[in-house]
Amino acid sequence: MKADSAAGPARGGQGAAGPEAAADGAGEQRAEKGTEAGADSVQTHVIRTAGLSVEVKSVTKALATARSVALGAGGEIEDETTERIDDTHVTSKIVLRVPEADYDSVLTELAGTGKLLARTANAKDVTEQVVDVKSRIATQRASVNRVRDLMDQADDITDVVALESQLNTRQAELESLLARQASLADRTTMATITLDLSEETKAKDEKDDDPGFLDALGGGWGAFVSMLRWTVVVVGAVLPFAAALAALYVLWRLFGVRLLGLGARRTPVAAPAPEPAPTPVPAPAQSPDTGKQD
C-alpha cells in the first residue's frame, strides 16, 4: 500500500505534462478555428507613416503651425530638431504622432504651410499580425492558468519544481506577446509624420552685383591682409636660416680671426735675399793737352 501511494504521485507528476500538453494543443486548435471563423469580421489594422519636405518663409511660424495642428488633432510631438545654418537661414525637423483617423487631414494641412518639395507616404497592413498575437496571448494565458492549477494539485516537490519552471517560461512568453501587442496597437492607432522645414533662399538684387566703394575697400583690405600673411610666412620660413648664418658669423668673428692670427705668428718668415752691389761705372778718359774730356 505504501508503495502504491508513493508511486501514485510520481505517476501523476509524469502524467501531468501529457494531459497539459494535450490541452495546450487542443486550445491552440480551437484558437485557430476561431480566428478562421471570424476572419471576415476582423477590423483592418494599418501602420501609416509619411514624410514631408516643405519650403517656407519662416520656419518659426511654420513650426508653430505644425505643433498646433498636431495637438489640435489629439496627437503629440515625438521629436524636434531645429538649427541655424551659417546665420542665414533656419531648418527644422519635427516628428509628429497623430490619430490614424485624422492622418489625411493633418497631412494636407502640413503640406499647405509652404512650398511642397517632397512627399512620401507608406501604409502597411498588419491585421494578420494583430490577430495572430491576440490568439497567441489567449492561448498562452490559458496555458499559464493550467500550469497554476497543476501546481495547486501537485504534492511531490519534484513535480512542483518542474511545474514552476514551466510557469516561469510561459509567463515570460506571455509578457513578450503582450509587449508586442501594445506596440502594434500604438503604431496602428497613431500615424507618424516626419516634417522637414527649410526657409526660402533670398534672391539678391541685380544692383547688389555691381561692386561699390565698400566692396573695393573690403577687397583691398583682404588683399593687404593676404600679402601681409604671406610675408610673415616667408619671414618665418627664412628666419631659422638667417639665425643660423648670424650665429656662424659671430663664431667666426670670435674664434676664426684669432686662429688665423696664431697661425701667422707660428709660421717663420723667410729673410729677404741681399741685393747685389752696384757695378762701378768707369770715369771718362781726359785729353792731356786740353784737360777736357773727349
Coordinates of C-alpha atoms in Angstrom, one line a residue:
M1 CA 0.0 0.0 0.0
K2 CA 2.8 2.4 0.8
A3 CA 4.5 1.5 -2.4
D4 CA 1.3 2.2 -4.3
S5 CA 0.8 5.6 -2.5
A6 CA 4.4 6.6 -3.2
A7 CA 4.2 5.6 -6.9
G8 CA 0.9 7.4 -7.3
P9 CA 2.2 11.0 -7.1
A10 CA 5.2 10.1 -9.2
R11 CA 2.9 8.8 -11.9
G12 CA 0.7 11.8 -11.5
G13 CA 3.7 14.1 -11.9
Q14 CA 4.9 12.4 -15.0
G15 CA 1.5 12.3 -16.5
A16 CA 0.8 16.0 -15.8
A17 CA 2.9 17.0 -18.7
G18 CA 1.0 14.7 -21.1
P19 CA -2.5 16.0 -20.4
E20 CA -1.3 19.5 -20.0
A21 CA 0.5 19.4 -23.4
A22 CA -2.6 17.8 -25.0
A23 CA -4.8 20.5 -23.5
D24 CA -2.4 23.2 -24.9
G25 CA -2.7 21.6 -28.4
A26 CA -6.4 21.5 -28.2
G27 CA -6.5 25.1 -27.1
E28 CA -4.3 26.2 -30.0
Q29 CA -6.5 24.3 -32.5
R30 CA -9.7 26.0 -31.0
A31 CA -8.0 29.4 -31.2
E32 CA -7.0 28.8 -34.9
K33 CA -10.5 27.7 -35.8
G34 CA -12.0 30.7 -34.0
T35 CA -9.6 33.0 -35.9
E36 CA -10.5 31.5 -39.3
A37 CA -14.2 31.7 -38.5
G38 CA -14.1 35.4 -37.6
A39 CA -11.6 36.4 -40.2
D40 CA -14.2 38.2 -42.3
S41 CA -15.4 40.4 -39.4
V42 CA -11.9 41.4 -38.2
Q43 CA -11.1 45.1 -38.2
T44 CA -8.3 46.2 -40.5
H45 CA -5.1 47.4 -38.8
V46 CA -2.7 49.6 -40.8
I47 CA 0.6 51.3 -39.8
R48 CA 0.7 54.7 -41.6
T49 CA 3.9 56.7 -42.0
A50 CA 4.6 59.8 -44.1
G51 CA 7.4 62.3 -44.8
L52 CA 7.0 65.9 -45.9
S53 CA 9.7 68.4 -47.1
V54 CA 8.3 71.9 -47.2
E55 CA 10.0 75.3 -48.0
V56 CA 8.5 78.1 -46.0
K57 CA 9.2 81.9 -45.5
S58 CA 9.6 81.5 -41.7
V59 CA 10.5 78.2 -40.1
T60 CA 9.5 79.5 -36.7
K61 CA 5.9 80.3 -37.8
A62 CA 5.6 77.1 -39.7
L63 CA 6.8 75.1 -36.7
A64 CA 4.2 76.7 -34.5
T65 CA 1.5 75.9 -37.0
A66 CA 2.6 72.2 -37.2
R67 CA 2.5 71.9 -33.4
S68 CA -0.9 73.5 -33.3
V69 CA -2.3 71.2 -36.0
A70 CA -0.9 68.0 -34.4
L71 CA -2.0 68.9 -30.8
G72 CA -5.4 70.0 -32.1
A73 CA -6.0 66.7 -33.7
G74 CA -5.2 64.9 -30.4
G75 CA -1.6 64.0 -31.4
E76 CA 1.7 64.5 -29.8
I77 CA 5.2 65.8 -30.7
E78 CA 7.7 62.9 -30.6
D79 CA 10.9 64.6 -31.6
E80 CA 12.1 68.0 -32.8
T81 CA 15.4 69.4 -34.1
T82 CA 15.9 73.0 -35.1
E83 CA 19.2 74.6 -36.2
R84 CA 20.5 77.8 -37.8
I85 CA 22.9 77.3 -40.7
D86 CA 25.6 80.0 -41.4
D87 CA 23.5 82.6 -39.6
T88 CA 21.5 82.9 -42.9
H89 CA 18.5 80.5 -42.6
V90 CA 16.9 78.1 -40.2
T91 CA 16.0 74.4 -40.8
S92 CA 13.8 72.2 -38.6
K93 CA 12.8 68.5 -38.5
I94 CA 9.8 67.5 -36.4
V95 CA 8.2 64.1 -35.9
L96 CA 4.5 64.1 -35.1
R97 CA 2.2 61.3 -33.9
V98 CA -1.5 61.9 -34.8
P99 CA -4.5 59.7 -34.6
E100 CA -5.0 57.4 -37.6
A101 CA -8.4 58.8 -38.2
D102 CA -7.0 62.4 -38.7
Y103 CA -4.0 61.3 -40.6
D104 CA -5.1 62.6 -44.1
S105 CA -6.4 65.9 -42.8
V106 CA -3.3 66.7 -40.8
L107 CA -1.1 65.7 -43.7
T108 CA -3.0 68.1 -46.0
E109 CA -2.7 71.0 -43.6
L110 CA 1.0 70.5 -43.1
A111 CA 1.7 70.3 -46.8
G112 CA -0.1 73.6 -47.2
T113 CA 2.2 75.6 -44.9
G114 CA 4.6 76.4 -47.7
K115 CA 6.0 75.1 -51.0
L116 CA 5.9 71.3 -51.0
L117 CA 9.3 69.9 -52.2
A118 CA 8.8 66.2 -51.5
R119 CA 6.2 63.9 -50.1
T120 CA 6.3 60.2 -49.2
A121 CA 3.6 58.0 -47.7
N122 CA 3.5 54.4 -46.6
A123 CA 0.7 52.1 -45.4
K124 CA 1.5 48.7 -44.0
D125 CA -1.3 46.2 -43.3
V126 CA -0.6 44.3 -40.1
T127 CA -4.0 42.9 -39.5
E128 CA -2.7 39.3 -39.7
Q129 CA 0.0 40.1 -37.1
V130 CA -2.5 41.7 -34.7
V131 CA -4.9 38.7 -35.0
D132 CA -2.1 36.2 -34.6
V133 CA -0.7 37.9 -31.5
K134 CA -4.1 38.2 -29.9
S135 CA -4.8 34.5 -30.5
R136 CA -1.4 33.5 -29.1
I137 CA -2.0 35.6 -26.0
A138 CA -5.3 33.9 -25.3
T139 CA -3.6 30.5 -25.7
Q140 CA -0.7 31.4 -23.5
R141 CA -2.9 32.8 -20.8
A142 CA -4.9 29.5 -20.8
S143 CA -1.6 27.6 -20.6
V144 CA -0.4 29.6 -17.7
N145 CA -3.6 29.1 -15.8
R146 CA -3.4 25.3 -16.4
V147 CA 0.1 25.2 -15.1
R148 CA -1.0 27.0 -12.0
D149 CA -3.9 24.6 -11.4
L150 CA -1.4 21.7 -11.7
M151 CA 0.9 23.3 -9.2
D152 CA -2.0 23.6 -6.7
Q153 CA -2.7 19.9 -7.2
A154 CA 0.9 18.6 -7.1
D155 CA 2.2 17.0 -3.8
D156 CA 5.6 15.9 -4.9
I157 CA 8.4 18.5 -4.6
T158 CA 9.9 17.3 -7.9
D159 CA 6.6 18.0 -9.7
V160 CA 6.3 21.4 -8.1
V161 CA 9.8 22.4 -9.2
A162 CA 9.2 21.2 -12.8
L163 CA 5.8 23.0 -13.0
E164 CA 7.4 26.1 -11.6
S165 CA 10.0 26.2 -14.3
Q166 CA 7.2 25.7 -16.9
L167 CA 5.2 28.5 -15.4
N168 CA 8.2 31.0 -15.5
T169 CA 8.8 30.1 -19.1
R170 CA 5.2 30.6 -20.2
Q171 CA 4.8 33.8 -18.2
A172 CA 7.9 35.2 -20.0
E173 CA 6.4 34.3 -23.4
L174 CA 3.1 35.8 -22.4
E175 CA 4.8 39.1 -21.3
S176 CA 6.6 39.2 -24.7
L177 CA 3.4 38.8 -26.6
L178 CA 1.7 41.5 -24.5
A179 CA 4.5 43.9 -25.3
R180 CA 4.3 43.1 -29.0
Q181 CA 0.5 43.6 -28.9
A182 CA 0.9 47.0 -27.2
S183 CA 3.5 48.1 -29.8
L184 CA 1.2 47.1 -32.7
A185 CA -1.7 48.9 -31.1
D186 CA 0.3 52.1 -30.7
R187 CA 1.6 52.0 -34.2
T188 CA -1.8 51.3 -35.8
T189 CA -3.8 53.8 -33.8
M190 CA -1.3 56.7 -34.1
A191 CA 0.2 57.6 -37.5
T192 CA 3.8 59.0 -37.7
I193 CA 4.5 62.1 -39.8
T194 CA 8.1 63.5 -40.3
L195 CA 8.1 67.1 -41.4
D196 CA 11.3 68.8 -42.7
L197 CA 11.0 72.6 -42.9
S198 CA 13.5 74.9 -44.6
E199 CA 13.4 78.6 -45.3
E200 CA 13.4 80.2 -48.8
T201 CA 16.6 81.3 -50.3
K202 CA 16.5 85.1 -50.6
A203 CA 17.4 86.2 -54.2
K204 CA 19.9 89.1 -54.5
D205 CA 19.0 92.2 -56.4
E206 CA 20.9 93.0 -59.6
K207 CA 22.2 96.2 -58.2
D208 CA 23.9 94.3 -55.4
D209 CA 26.0 92.5 -58.0
D210 CA 27.8 95.8 -59.0
P211 CA 30.8 96.4 -56.8
G212 CA 30.8 99.7 -54.8
F213 CA 33.4 101.6 -52.8
L214 CA 32.9 99.5 -49.7
D215 CA 33.3 96.3 -51.8
A216 CA 36.5 97.7 -53.3
L217 CA 37.8 98.8 -49.9
G218 CA 37.0 95.4 -48.5
G219 CA 38.7 93.7 -51.4
G220 CA 41.8 95.9 -51.0
W221 CA 42.0 95.2 -47.3
G222 CA 41.6 91.5 -47.9
A223 CA 44.5 91.6 -50.5
F224 CA 46.6 93.6 -48.0
V225 CA 46.0 91.1 -45.2
S226 CA 46.7 88.2 -47.5
M227 CA 50.0 89.8 -48.6
L228 CA 50.9 90.5 -45.0
R229 CA 50.1 87.0 -44.1
W230 CA 52.3 85.6 -46.9
T231 CA 55.1 88.0 -45.9
V232 CA 55.0 86.7 -42.3
V233 CA 55.1 83.1 -43.6
V234 CA 58.1 83.8 -45.8
V235 CA 59.9 85.6 -43.0
G236 CA 59.1 82.7 -40.7
A237 CA 60.5 80.2 -43.2
V238 CA 63.7 82.2 -43.7
L239 CA 64.3 83.2 -40.1
P240 CA 65.8 79.9 -38.9
F241 CA 68.4 80.0 -41.7
A242 CA 69.2 83.7 -41.1
A243 CA 69.7 83.0 -37.4
A244 CA 72.0 80.1 -38.2
L245 CA 74.1 82.2 -40.5
A246 CA 74.3 85.0 -37.9
A247 CA 75.5 82.6 -35.3
L248 CA 78.1 81.2 -37.6
Y249 CA 79.3 84.8 -38.4
V250 CA 79.6 85.6 -34.7
L251 CA 81.6 82.5 -34.1
W252 CA 83.8 83.3 -37.0
R253 CA 84.4 86.8 -35.7
L254 CA 85.2 85.4 -32.2
F255 CA 87.3 82.4 -33.0
G256 CA 88.2 82.5 -36.7
V257 CA 90.2 85.7 -36.6
R258 CA 92.2 84.6 -33.5
L259 CA 93.0 81.3 -35.1
L260 CA 94.3 83.0 -38.2
G261 CA 96.5 85.3 -36.1
L262 CA 98.0 82.5 -34.1
G263 CA 98.8 80.7 -37.4
A264 CA 100.5 83.7 -38.7
R265 CA 102.8 84.0 -35.6
R266 CA 103.8 80.4 -35.7
T267 CA 104.9 80.4 -39.4
P268 CA 108.6 81.6 -39.8
V269 CA 109.2 84.5 -42.2
A270 CA 112.0 84.0 -44.8
A271 CA 114.8 86.7 -44.7
P272 CA 114.9 88.7 -47.9
A273 CA 117.9 88.0 -50.2
P274 CA 120.7 90.5 -50.2
E275 CA 120.7 92.9 -53.1
P276 CA 123.8 92.7 -55.4
A277 CA 126.4 95.5 -55.1
P278 CA 126.1 98.1 -57.8
T279 CA 128.8 97.8 -60.5
P280 CA 131.2 100.9 -60.6
V281 CA 131.0 102.9 -63.7
P282 CA 134.4 103.8 -65.2
A283 CA 135.3 107.5 -65.4
P284 CA 135.6 109.1 -68.9
A285 CA 139.2 109.5 -70.3
Q286 CA 140.8 113.0 -70.3
S287 CA 142.9 114.5 -73.0
P288 CA 146.4 115.5 -71.8
D289 CA 146.5 118.7 -73.9
T290 CA 143.2 120.3 -73.1
G291 CA 142.5 118.5 -69.8
K292 CA 139.0 118.1 -71.1
Q293 CA 137.1 115.1 -71.5
D294 CA 136.8 113.5 -75.0

